[in-house]
Amino acid sequence: MPGSQHEIVVIGTGYVGLTTGACLARLGHRVTCVDIDAAKLAAIEEGRLPIHEDGLLELVTAGQKAGGLKFTTDLLSSVGEADFVFLCLPTPAGPDGSADMSSIVDVIGQLKGHLPSECVVVNKSTVPVNSAKMIADLLGEPRVDVVSNPEFLREGSAVEDFLNPDRIVIGSDDPLAGERVGALYLGSRCPVLVTDPVSAETIKYLANAFLAMKISFVNQAAEFCDVVGADVLEVMRGLSYDPRIGSEFLNPGPGWGGSCFPKDTRALAASARALGRPMTLVDEAIGANDEHIAYVANVILEACESFEHRPKIGVLGLSFKANTDDTRESPALAIIDRLVRYPAEVVAYDRLARVEDTAGLARCDNLTDVLTGADVVAILTEWPEFTELSPSDFSGTMRGNTIVDTRYVLDTGLFAESGLRVVSVGRQRPRIDKR
Ligand code: UGA
């Protein structure tokens, strides 16, 4: 679409930056992605992406081939002609949980005095409320607008979420700058909310906090179902028909994790406390998640109690959810840590997960090695290949007969017919009247 193409610089090539850059190039813009890590950029240029993200490699390759997507470490020469500069930088949690803004502050310090006038700085990083103003003050360039444009990309479906968003949120004090950013998302047919920067930044944190609270509620409900003898899947089905509750994000699991919910809920809780108005529900959701992870580990360990020898536990899945290789704050790793300390022998299989060495954990590169001789098997990530497993994959291979399915992917009745016991939180059915 000539005429609506723009020169865009994307700073940071993590999953948000790389997805944003590749998708903006796909939309016809001329994009330069900047990162300080030359080795990472060289790998990307050779088609080796630092993350596993469905459809991203294809977009990066197509963008490079068409000439609309470039990579460089040279920040200052890349921004000379920029219409838009996207900040996609990490904001990790500092010691007190608050977001560490040092990468952004550092980059803004370098950009100061080098941005063309009429350029718009678009912040996609998840930042404390009022950061757009802080960035504008640091830049000190009245002719450069700073706009907040939070991302709502799920790892594993980030490309799909970018190209088919459910909403676009733009926070700008200058209506024209907000409109210019909105126009970048050519052809998106979703609600576009143009608001002030403080509201846009708040939307990002509250969206993640709300979703994290929802899952903490579901997981605590699953524990309640264990006590009363209800079936959590039936219960959630019953809730889901109420349109005010909805059917999305009602899946119980081993706890929430990843690079966003834990960090963002802690940052929101820290800033609410610092502002003198604690968000106690968010604090509770974080605490409930930690307790749920411990509860799930105990369910696995209870299945080991009958063994007199040191049990061998086979773990299926290490990433924090399916379709990503990311293990940051993965509940699987927190659970494994407890199993290892039991002490159990823990062997794990995950085709893609990137894991630093985890004390006491042996990694296998195939399913059979994990299942062979296992006293108990625990499914911790809902990878489709685990959903497809049948009883014959386990019986005759495992030593024991209990599978703890923390992701509700197996057909309990079918497995029972083969003498295999599938245990899931909220489906253990001790009747309340038998307690
Ligand atoms: C999350 C949000 O969903 C995105 O909208 C947001 O843009 C992103 O954070 C971010 O801030 O960048 P993501 O961390 O990729 O995305 O993961 P989700 O799909 O939201 O899952 C988060 C955790 O909740 C996972 O551990 C997942 O297993 C768990 N979960 C999710 C459940 O246990 N049950 C569910 O029903 C849904």
PDB file of N, CA, C and O in Angstrom, residues 84-139:
ATOM      1  N   PHE A  84       8.735   6.286  12.987  1.00  0.00           N
ATOM      2  CA  PHE A  84       8.313   5.725  14.277  1.00  0.00           C
ATOM      3  C   PHE A  84       9.474   4.929  14.874  1.00  0.00           C
ATOM      4  O   PHE A  84      10.158   4.201  14.153  1.00  0.00           O
ATOM      5  N   VAL A  85       9.661   5.055  16.174  1.00  0.00           N
ATOM      6  CA  VAL A  85      10.644   4.226  16.880  1.00  0.00           C
ATOM      7  C   VAL A  85       9.896   3.441  17.951  1.00  0.00           C
ATOM      8  O   VAL A  85       9.311   4.021  18.868  1.00  0.00           O
ATOM      9  N   PHE A  86       9.861   2.127  17.796  1.00  0.00           N
ATOM     10  CA  PHE A  86       9.158   1.268  18.765  1.00  0.00           C
ATOM     11  C   PHE A  86      10.131   0.798  19.841  1.00  0.00           C
ATOM     12  O   PHE A  86      11.203   0.255  19.524  1.00  0.00           O
ATOM     13  N   LEU A  87       9.751   0.974  21.093  1.00  0.00           N
ATOM     14  CA  LEU A  87      10.558   0.443  22.196  1.00  0.00           C
ATOM     15  C   LEU A  87       9.988  -0.909  22.599  1.00  0.00           C
ATOM     16  O   LEU A  87       8.845  -0.994  23.062  1.00  0.00           O
ATOM     17  N   CYS A  88      10.773  -1.968  22.395  1.00  0.00           N
ATOM     18  CA  CYS A  88      10.343  -3.324  22.780  1.00  0.00           C
ATOM     19  C   CYS A  88      11.442  -3.903  23.664  1.00  0.00           C
ATOM     20  O   CYS A  88      12.088  -4.899  23.320  1.00  0.00           O
ATOM     21  N   LEU A  89      11.665  -3.252  24.770  1.00  0.00           N
ATOM     22  CA  LEU A  89      12.818  -3.577  25.623  1.00  0.00           C
ATOM     23  C   LEU A  89      12.383  -4.307  26.882  1.00  0.00           C
ATOM     24  O   LEU A  89      11.238  -4.142  27.331  1.00  0.00           O
ATOM     25  N   PRO A  90      13.281  -5.095  27.455  1.00  0.00           N
ATOM     26  CA  PRO A  90      12.889  -5.840  28.662  1.00  0.00           C
ATOM     27  C   PRO A  90      12.717  -4.915  29.862  1.00  0.00           C
ATOM     28  O   PRO A  90      13.439  -3.926  29.998  1.00  0.00           O
ATOM     29  N   THR A  91      11.736  -5.235  30.687  1.00  0.00           N
ATOM     30  CA  THR A  91      11.545  -4.506  31.946  1.00  0.00           C
ATOM     31  C   THR A  91      11.449  -5.552  33.063  1.00  0.00           C
ATOM     32  O   THR A  91      10.370  -5.776  33.615  1.00  0.00           O
ATOM     33  N   PRO A  92      12.560  -6.221  33.364  1.00  0.00           N
ATOM     34  CA  PRO A  92      12.507  -7.320  34.343  1.00  0.00           C
ATOM     35  C   PRO A  92      12.167  -6.818  35.741  1.00  0.00           C
ATOM     36  O   PRO A  92      12.274  -5.620  36.015  1.00  0.00           O
ATOM     37  N   ALA A  93      11.765  -7.744  36.590  1.00  0.00           N
ATOM     38  CA  ALA A  93      11.412  -7.346  37.958  1.00  0.00           C
ATOM     39  C   ALA A  93      12.674  -7.054  38.759  1.00  0.00           C
ATOM     40  O   ALA A  93      13.631  -7.834  38.740  1.00  0.00           O
ATOM     41  N   GLY A  94      12.685  -5.928  39.435  1.00  0.00           N
ATOM     42  CA  GLY A  94      13.783  -5.617  40.349  1.00  0.00           C
ATOM     43  C   GLY A  94      13.579  -6.366  41.660  1.00  0.00           C
ATOM     44  O   GLY A  94      12.610  -7.110  41.810  1.00  0.00           O
ATOM     45  N   PRO A  95      14.493  -6.180  42.635  1.00  0.00           N
ATOM     46  CA  PRO A  95      14.443  -6.946  43.881  1.00  0.00           C
ATOM     47  C   PRO A  95      13.108  -6.798  44.633  1.00  0.00           C
ATOM     48  O   PRO A  95      12.644  -7.737  45.266  1.00  0.00           O
ATOM     49  N   ASP A  96      12.459  -5.627  44.543  1.00  0.00           N
ATOM     50  CA  ASP A  96      11.190  -5.441  45.261  1.00  0.00           C
ATOM     51  C   ASP A  96       9.981  -5.725  44.367  1.00  0.00           C
ATOM     52  O   ASP A  96       8.849  -5.438  44.736  1.00  0.00           O
ATOM     53  N   GLY A  97      10.213  -6.311  43.188  1.00  0.00           N
ATOM     54  CA  GLY A  97       9.101  -6.643  42.295  1.00  0.00           C
ATOM     55  C   GLY A  97       8.821  -5.553  41.285  1.00  0.00           C
ATOM     56  O   GLY A  97       8.182  -5.802  40.257  1.00  0.00           O
ATOM     57  N   SER A  98       9.293  -4.336  41.539  1.00  0.00           N
ATOM     58  CA  SER A  98       8.972  -3.241  40.614  1.00  0.00           C
ATOM     59  C   SER A  98       9.761  -3.416  39.309  1.00  0.00           C
ATOM     60  O   SER A  98      10.819  -4.049  39.293  1.00  0.00           O
ATOM     61  N   ALA A  99       9.220  -2.848  38.212  1.00  0.00           N
ATOM     62  CA  ALA A  99       9.838  -3.039  36.899  1.00  0.00           C
ATOM     63  C   ALA A  99      11.151  -2.260  36.804  1.00  0.00           C
ATOM     64  O   ALA A  99      11.218  -1.084  37.166  1.00  0.00           O
ATOM     65  N   ASP A 100      12.174  -2.942  36.303  1.00  0.00           N
ATOM     66  CA  ASP A 100      13.487  -2.323  36.134  1.00  0.00           C
ATOM     67  C   ASP A 100      13.509  -1.612  34.776  1.00  0.00           C
ATOM     68  O   ASP A 100      13.449  -2.246  33.724  1.00  0.00           O
ATOM     69  N   MET A 101      13.599  -0.297  34.812  1.00  0.00           N
ATOM     70  CA  MET A 101      13.479   0.520  33.592  1.00  0.00           C
ATOM     71  C   MET A 101      14.836   0.867  32.988  1.00  0.00           C
ATOM     72  O   MET A 101      14.911   1.692  32.067  1.00  0.00           O
ATOM     73  N   SER A 102      15.910   0.229  33.481  1.00  0.00           N
ATOM     74  CA  SER A 102      17.227   0.723  33.082  1.00  0.00           C
ATOM     75  C   SER A 102      17.497   0.591  31.573  1.00  0.00           C
ATOM     76  O   SER A 102      18.147   1.465  30.991  1.00  0.00           O
ATOM     77  N   SER A 103      16.979  -0.484  30.930  1.00  0.00           N
ATOM     78  CA  SER A 103      17.221  -0.618  29.475  1.00  0.00           C
ATOM     79  C   SER A 103      16.582   0.547  28.734  1.00  0.00           C
ATOM     80  O   SER A 103      17.172   1.115  27.806  1.00  0.00           O
ATOM     81  N   ILE A 104      15.358   0.884  29.130  1.00  0.00           N
ATOM     82  CA  ILE A 104      14.654   1.971  28.434  1.00  0.00           C
ATOM     83  C   ILE A 104      15.360   3.305  28.678  1.00  0.00           C
ATOM     84  O   ILE A 104      15.614   4.075  27.739  1.00  0.00           O
ATOM     85  N   VAL A 105      15.720   3.542  29.935  1.00  0.00           N
ATOM     86  CA  VAL A 105      16.386   4.808  30.266  1.00  0.00           C
ATOM     87  C   VAL A 105      17.691   4.921  29.474  1.00  0.00           C
ATOM     88  O   VAL A 105      18.015   5.975  28.916  1.00  0.00           O
ATOM     89  N   ASP A 106      18.407   3.814  29.376  1.00  0.00           N
ATOM     90  CA  ASP A 106      19.680   3.815  28.662  1.00  0.00           C
ATOM     91  C   ASP A 106      19.475   4.136  27.170  1.00  0.00           C
ATOM     92  O   ASP A 106      20.170   4.991  26.598  1.00  0.00           O
ATOM     93  N   VAL A 107      18.499   3.469  26.555  1.00  0.00           N
ATOM     94  CA  VAL A 107      18.245   3.691  25.122  1.00  0.00           C
ATOM     95  C   VAL A 107      17.768   5.123  24.873  1.00  0.00           C
ATOM     96  O   VAL A 107      18.219   5.787  23.923  1.00  0.00           O
ATOM     97  N   ILE A 108      16.886   5.621  25.729  1.00  0.00           N
ATOM     98  CA  ILE A 108      16.395   6.993  25.536  1.00  0.00           C
ATOM     99  C   ILE A 108      17.556   7.989  25.663  1.00  0.00           C
ATOM    100  O   ILE A 108      17.659   8.957  24.897  1.00  0.00           O
ATOM    101  N   GLY A 109      18.456   7.704  26.587  1.00  0.00           N
ATOM    102  CA  GLY A 109      19.647   8.557  26.740  1.00  0.00           C
ATOM    103  C   GLY A 109      20.446   8.601  25.445  1.00  0.00           C
ATOM    104  O   GLY A 109      20.940   9.662  25.040  1.00  0.00           O
ATOM    105  N   GLN A 110      20.557   7.451  24.760  1.00  0.00           N
ATOM    106  CA  GLN A 110      21.307   7.416  23.496  1.00  0.00           C
ATOM    107  C   GLN A 110      20.554   8.133  22.369  1.00  0.00           C
ATOM    108  O   GLN A 110      21.158   8.740  21.493  1.00  0.00           O
ATOM    109  N   LEU A 111      19.210   8.020  22.410  1.00  0.00           N
ATOM    110  CA  LEU A 111      18.418   8.615  21.315  1.00  0.00           C
ATOM    111  C   LEU A 111      18.315  10.133  21.427  1.00  0.00           C
ATOM    112  O   LEU A 111      18.105  10.825  20.418  1.00  0.00           O
ATOM    113  N   LYS A 112      18.456  10.643  22.638  1.00  0.00           N
ATOM    114  CA  LYS A 112      18.266  12.083  22.893  1.00  0.00           C
ATOM    115  C   LYS A 112      19.089  12.926  21.914  1.00  0.00           C
ATOM    116  O   LYS A 112      20.287  12.722  21.760  1.00  0.00           O
ATOM    117  N   GLY A 113      18.383  13.797  21.229  1.00  0.00           N
ATOM    118  CA  GLY A 113      19.068  14.686  20.290  1.00  0.00           C
ATOM    119  C   GLY A 113      19.290  14.081  18.914  1.00  0.00           C
ATOM    120  O   GLY A 113      19.848  14.734  18.035  1.00  0.00           O
ATOM    121  N   HIS A 114      18.886  12.825  18.719  1.00  0.00           N
ATOM    122  CA  HIS A 114      19.145  12.173  17.424  1.00  0.00           C
ATOM    123  C   HIS A 114      17.885  11.811  16.651  1.00  0.00           C
ATOM    124  O   HIS A 114      17.969  11.248  15.564  1.00  0.00           O
ATOM    125  N   LEU A 115      16.717  12.083  17.226  1.00  0.00           N
ATOM    126  CA  LEU A 115      15.489  11.684  16.522  1.00  0.00           C
ATOM    127  C   LEU A 115      15.030  12.805  15.592  1.00  0.00           C
ATOM    128  O   LEU A 115      15.071  13.982  15.970  1.00  0.00           O
ATOM    129  N   PRO A 116      14.588  12.442  14.396  1.00  0.00           N
ATOM    130  CA  PRO A 116      14.069  13.481  13.510  1.00  0.00           C
ATOM    131  C   PRO A 116      12.798  14.094  14.103  1.00  0.00           C
ATOM    132  O   PRO A 116      12.069  13.408  14.829  1.00  0.00           O
ATOM    133  N   SER A 117      12.537  15.356  13.798  1.00  0.00           N
ATOM    134  CA  SER A 117      11.306  15.941  14.325  1.00  0.00           C
ATOM    135  C   SER A 117      10.131  15.272  13.626  1.00  0.00           C
ATOM    136  O   SER A 117      10.267  14.719  12.529  1.00  0.00           O
ATOM    137  N   GLU A 118       8.992  15.267  14.275  1.00  0.00           N
ATOM    138  CA  GLU A 118       7.770  14.604  13.805  1.00  0.00           C
ATOM    139  C   GLU A 118       7.842  13.081  13.959  1.00  0.00           C
ATOM    140  O   GLU A 118       6.922  12.368  13.590  1.00  0.00           O
ATOM    141  N   CYS A 119       8.969  12.590  14.471  1.00  0.00           N
ATOM    142  CA  CYS A 119       9.065  11.146  14.722  1.00  0.00           C
ATOM    143  C   CYS A 119       8.222  10.826  15.972  1.00  0.00           C
ATOM    144  O   CYS A 119       8.100  11.640  16.880  1.00  0.00           O
ATOM    145  N   VAL A 120       7.615   9.641  15.992  1.00  0.00           N
ATOM    146  CA  VAL A 120       6.834   9.245  17.175  1.00  0.00           C
ATOM    147  C   VAL A 120       7.544   8.069  17.852  1.00  0.00           C
ATOM    148  O   VAL A 120       7.892   7.084  17.194  1.00  0.00           O
ATOM    149  N   VAL A 121       7.781   8.204  19.145  1.00  0.00           N
ATOM    150  CA  VAL A 121       8.327   7.080  19.918  1.00  0.00           C
ATOM    151  C   VAL A 121       7.143   6.294  20.458  1.00  0.00           C
ATOM    152  O   VAL A 121       6.262   6.851  21.125  1.00  0.00           O
ATOM    153  N   VAL A 122       7.098   5.002  20.118  1.00  0.00           N
ATOM    154  CA  VAL A 122       5.965   4.158  20.515  1.00  0.00           C
ATOM    155  C   VAL A 122       6.465   3.144  21.532  1.00  0.00           C
ATOM    156  O   VAL A 122       7.336   2.329  21.228  1.00  0.00           O
ATOM    157  N   ASN A 123       5.912   3.193  22.723  1.00  0.00           N
ATOM    158  CA  ASN A 123       6.388   2.252  23.727  1.00  0.00           C
ATOM    159  C   ASN A 123       5.509   1.018  23.796  1.00  0.00           C
ATOM    160  O   ASN A 123       4.320   1.096  24.094  1.00  0.00           O
ATOM    161  N   LYS A 124       6.111  -0.150  23.521  1.00  0.00           N
ATOM    162  CA  LYS A 124       5.396  -1.426  23.629  1.00  0.00           C
ATOM    163  C   LYS A 124       5.821  -2.194  24.871  1.00  0.00           C
ATOM    164  O   LYS A 124       5.178  -3.176  25.251  1.00  0.00           O
ATOM    165  N   SER A 125       6.918  -1.789  25.481  1.00  0.00           N
ATOM    166  CA  SER A 125       7.370  -2.502  26.677  1.00  0.00           C
ATOM    167  C   SER A 125       6.341  -2.306  27.791  1.00  0.00           C
ATOM    168  O   SER A 125       5.667  -1.286  27.849  1.00  0.00           O
ATOM    169  N   THR A 126       6.233  -3.304  28.658  1.00  0.00           N
ATOM    170  CA  THR A 126       5.317  -3.172  29.797  1.00  0.00           C
ATOM    171  C   THR A 126       6.020  -2.365  30.884  1.00  0.00           C
ATOM    172  O   THR A 126       7.040  -2.802  31.425  1.00  0.00           O
ATOM    173  N   VAL A 127       5.467  -1.186  31.137  1.00  0.00           N
ATOM    174  CA  VAL A 127       6.189  -0.221  31.979  1.00  0.00           C
ATOM    175  C   VAL A 127       5.278   0.338  33.067  1.00  0.00           C
ATOM    176  O   VAL A 127       4.056   0.355  32.906  1.00  0.00           O
ATOM    177  N   PRO A 128       5.868   0.809  34.153  1.00  0.00           N
ATOM    178  CA  PRO A 128       5.039   1.413  35.201  1.00  0.00           C
ATOM    179  C   PRO A 128       4.219   2.573  34.656  1.00  0.00           C
ATOM    180  O   PRO A 128       4.640   3.257  33.716  1.00  0.00           O
ATOM    181  N   VAL A 129       3.061   2.746  35.261  1.00  0.00           N
ATOM    182  CA  VAL A 129       2.178   3.827  34.824  1.00  0.00           C
ATOM    183  C   VAL A 129       2.902   5.160  34.949  1.00  0.00           C
ATOM    184  O   VAL A 129       3.609   5.408  35.933  1.00  0.00           O
ATOM    185  N   ASN A 130       2.742   5.979  33.952  1.00  0.00           N
ATOM    186  CA  ASN A 130       3.352   7.304  33.832  1.00  0.00           C
ATOM    187  C   ASN A 130       4.720   7.275  33.139  1.00  0.00           C
ATOM    188  O   ASN A 130       5.430   8.275  33.097  1.00  0.00           O
ATOM    189  N   SER A 131       5.068   6.113  32.565  1.00  0.00           N
ATOM    190  CA  SER A 131       6.372   6.023  31.911  1.00  0.00           C
ATOM    191  C   SER A 131       6.432   6.835  30.620  1.00  0.00           C
ATOM    192  O   SER A 131       7.503   7.332  30.251  1.00  0.00           O
ATOM    193  N   ALA A 132       5.303   6.960  29.909  1.00  0.00           N
ATOM    194  CA  ALA A 132       5.341   7.738  28.656  1.00  0.00           C
ATOM    195  C   ALA A 132       5.810   9.156  28.968  1.00  0.00           C
ATOM    196  O   ALA A 132       6.643   9.725  28.254  1.00  0.00           O
ATOM    197  N   LYS A 133       5.299   9.695  30.071  1.00  0.00           N
ATOM    198  CA  LYS A 133       5.701  11.062  30.436  1.00  0.00           C
ATOM    199  C   LYS A 133       7.180  11.080  30.825  1.00  0.00           C
ATOM    200  O   LYS A 133       7.941  11.975  30.439  1.00  0.00           O
ATOM    201  N   MET A 134       7.578  10.047  31.587  1.00  0.00           N
ATOM    202  CA  MET A 134       8.980   9.969  32.010  1.00  0.00           C
ATOM    203  C   MET A 134       9.904   9.914  30.778  1.00  0.00           C
ATOM    204  O   MET A 134      10.924  10.612  30.709  1.00  0.00           O
ATOM    205  N   ILE A 135       9.510   9.113  29.769  1.00  0.00           N
ATOM    206  CA  ILE A 135      10.320   8.984  28.550  1.00  0.00           C
ATOM    207  C   ILE A 135      10.361  10.323  27.803  1.00  0.00           C
ATOM    208  O   ILE A 135      11.429  10.766  27.351  1.00  0.00           O
ATOM    209  N   ALA A 136       9.188  10.967  27.708  1.00  0.00           N
ATOM    210  CA  ALA A 136       9.133  12.270  27.012  1.00  0.00           C
ATOM    211  C   ALA A 136      10.021  13.287  27.740  1.00  0.00           C
ATOM    212  O   ALA A 136      10.756  14.056  27.097  1.00  0.00           O
ATOM    213  N   ASP A 137       9.985  13.289  29.067  1.00  0.00           N
ATOM    214  CA  ASP A 137      10.824  14.225  29.834  1.00  0.00           C
ATOM    215  C   ASP A 137      12.310  13.946  29.595  1.00  0.00           C
ATOM    216  O   ASP A 137      13.111  14.862  29.418  1.00  0.00           O
ATOM    217  N   LEU A 138      12.662  12.648  29.560  1.00  0.00           N
ATOM    218  CA  LEU A 138      14.075  12.300  29.334  1.00  0.00           C
ATOM    219  C   LEU A 138      14.528  12.731  27.944  1.00  0.00           C
ATOM    220  O   LEU A 138      15.649  13.208  27.755  1.00  0.00           O
ATOM    221  N   LEU A 139      13.634  12.541  26.962  1.00  0.00           N
ATOM    222  CA  LEU A 139      13.984  12.911  25.581  1.00  0.00           C
ATOM    223  C   LEU A 139      14.092  14.427  25.427  1.00  0.00           C
ATOM    224  O   LEU A 139      14.970  14.933  24.727  1.00  0.00           O
TER     225      LEU A 139
END
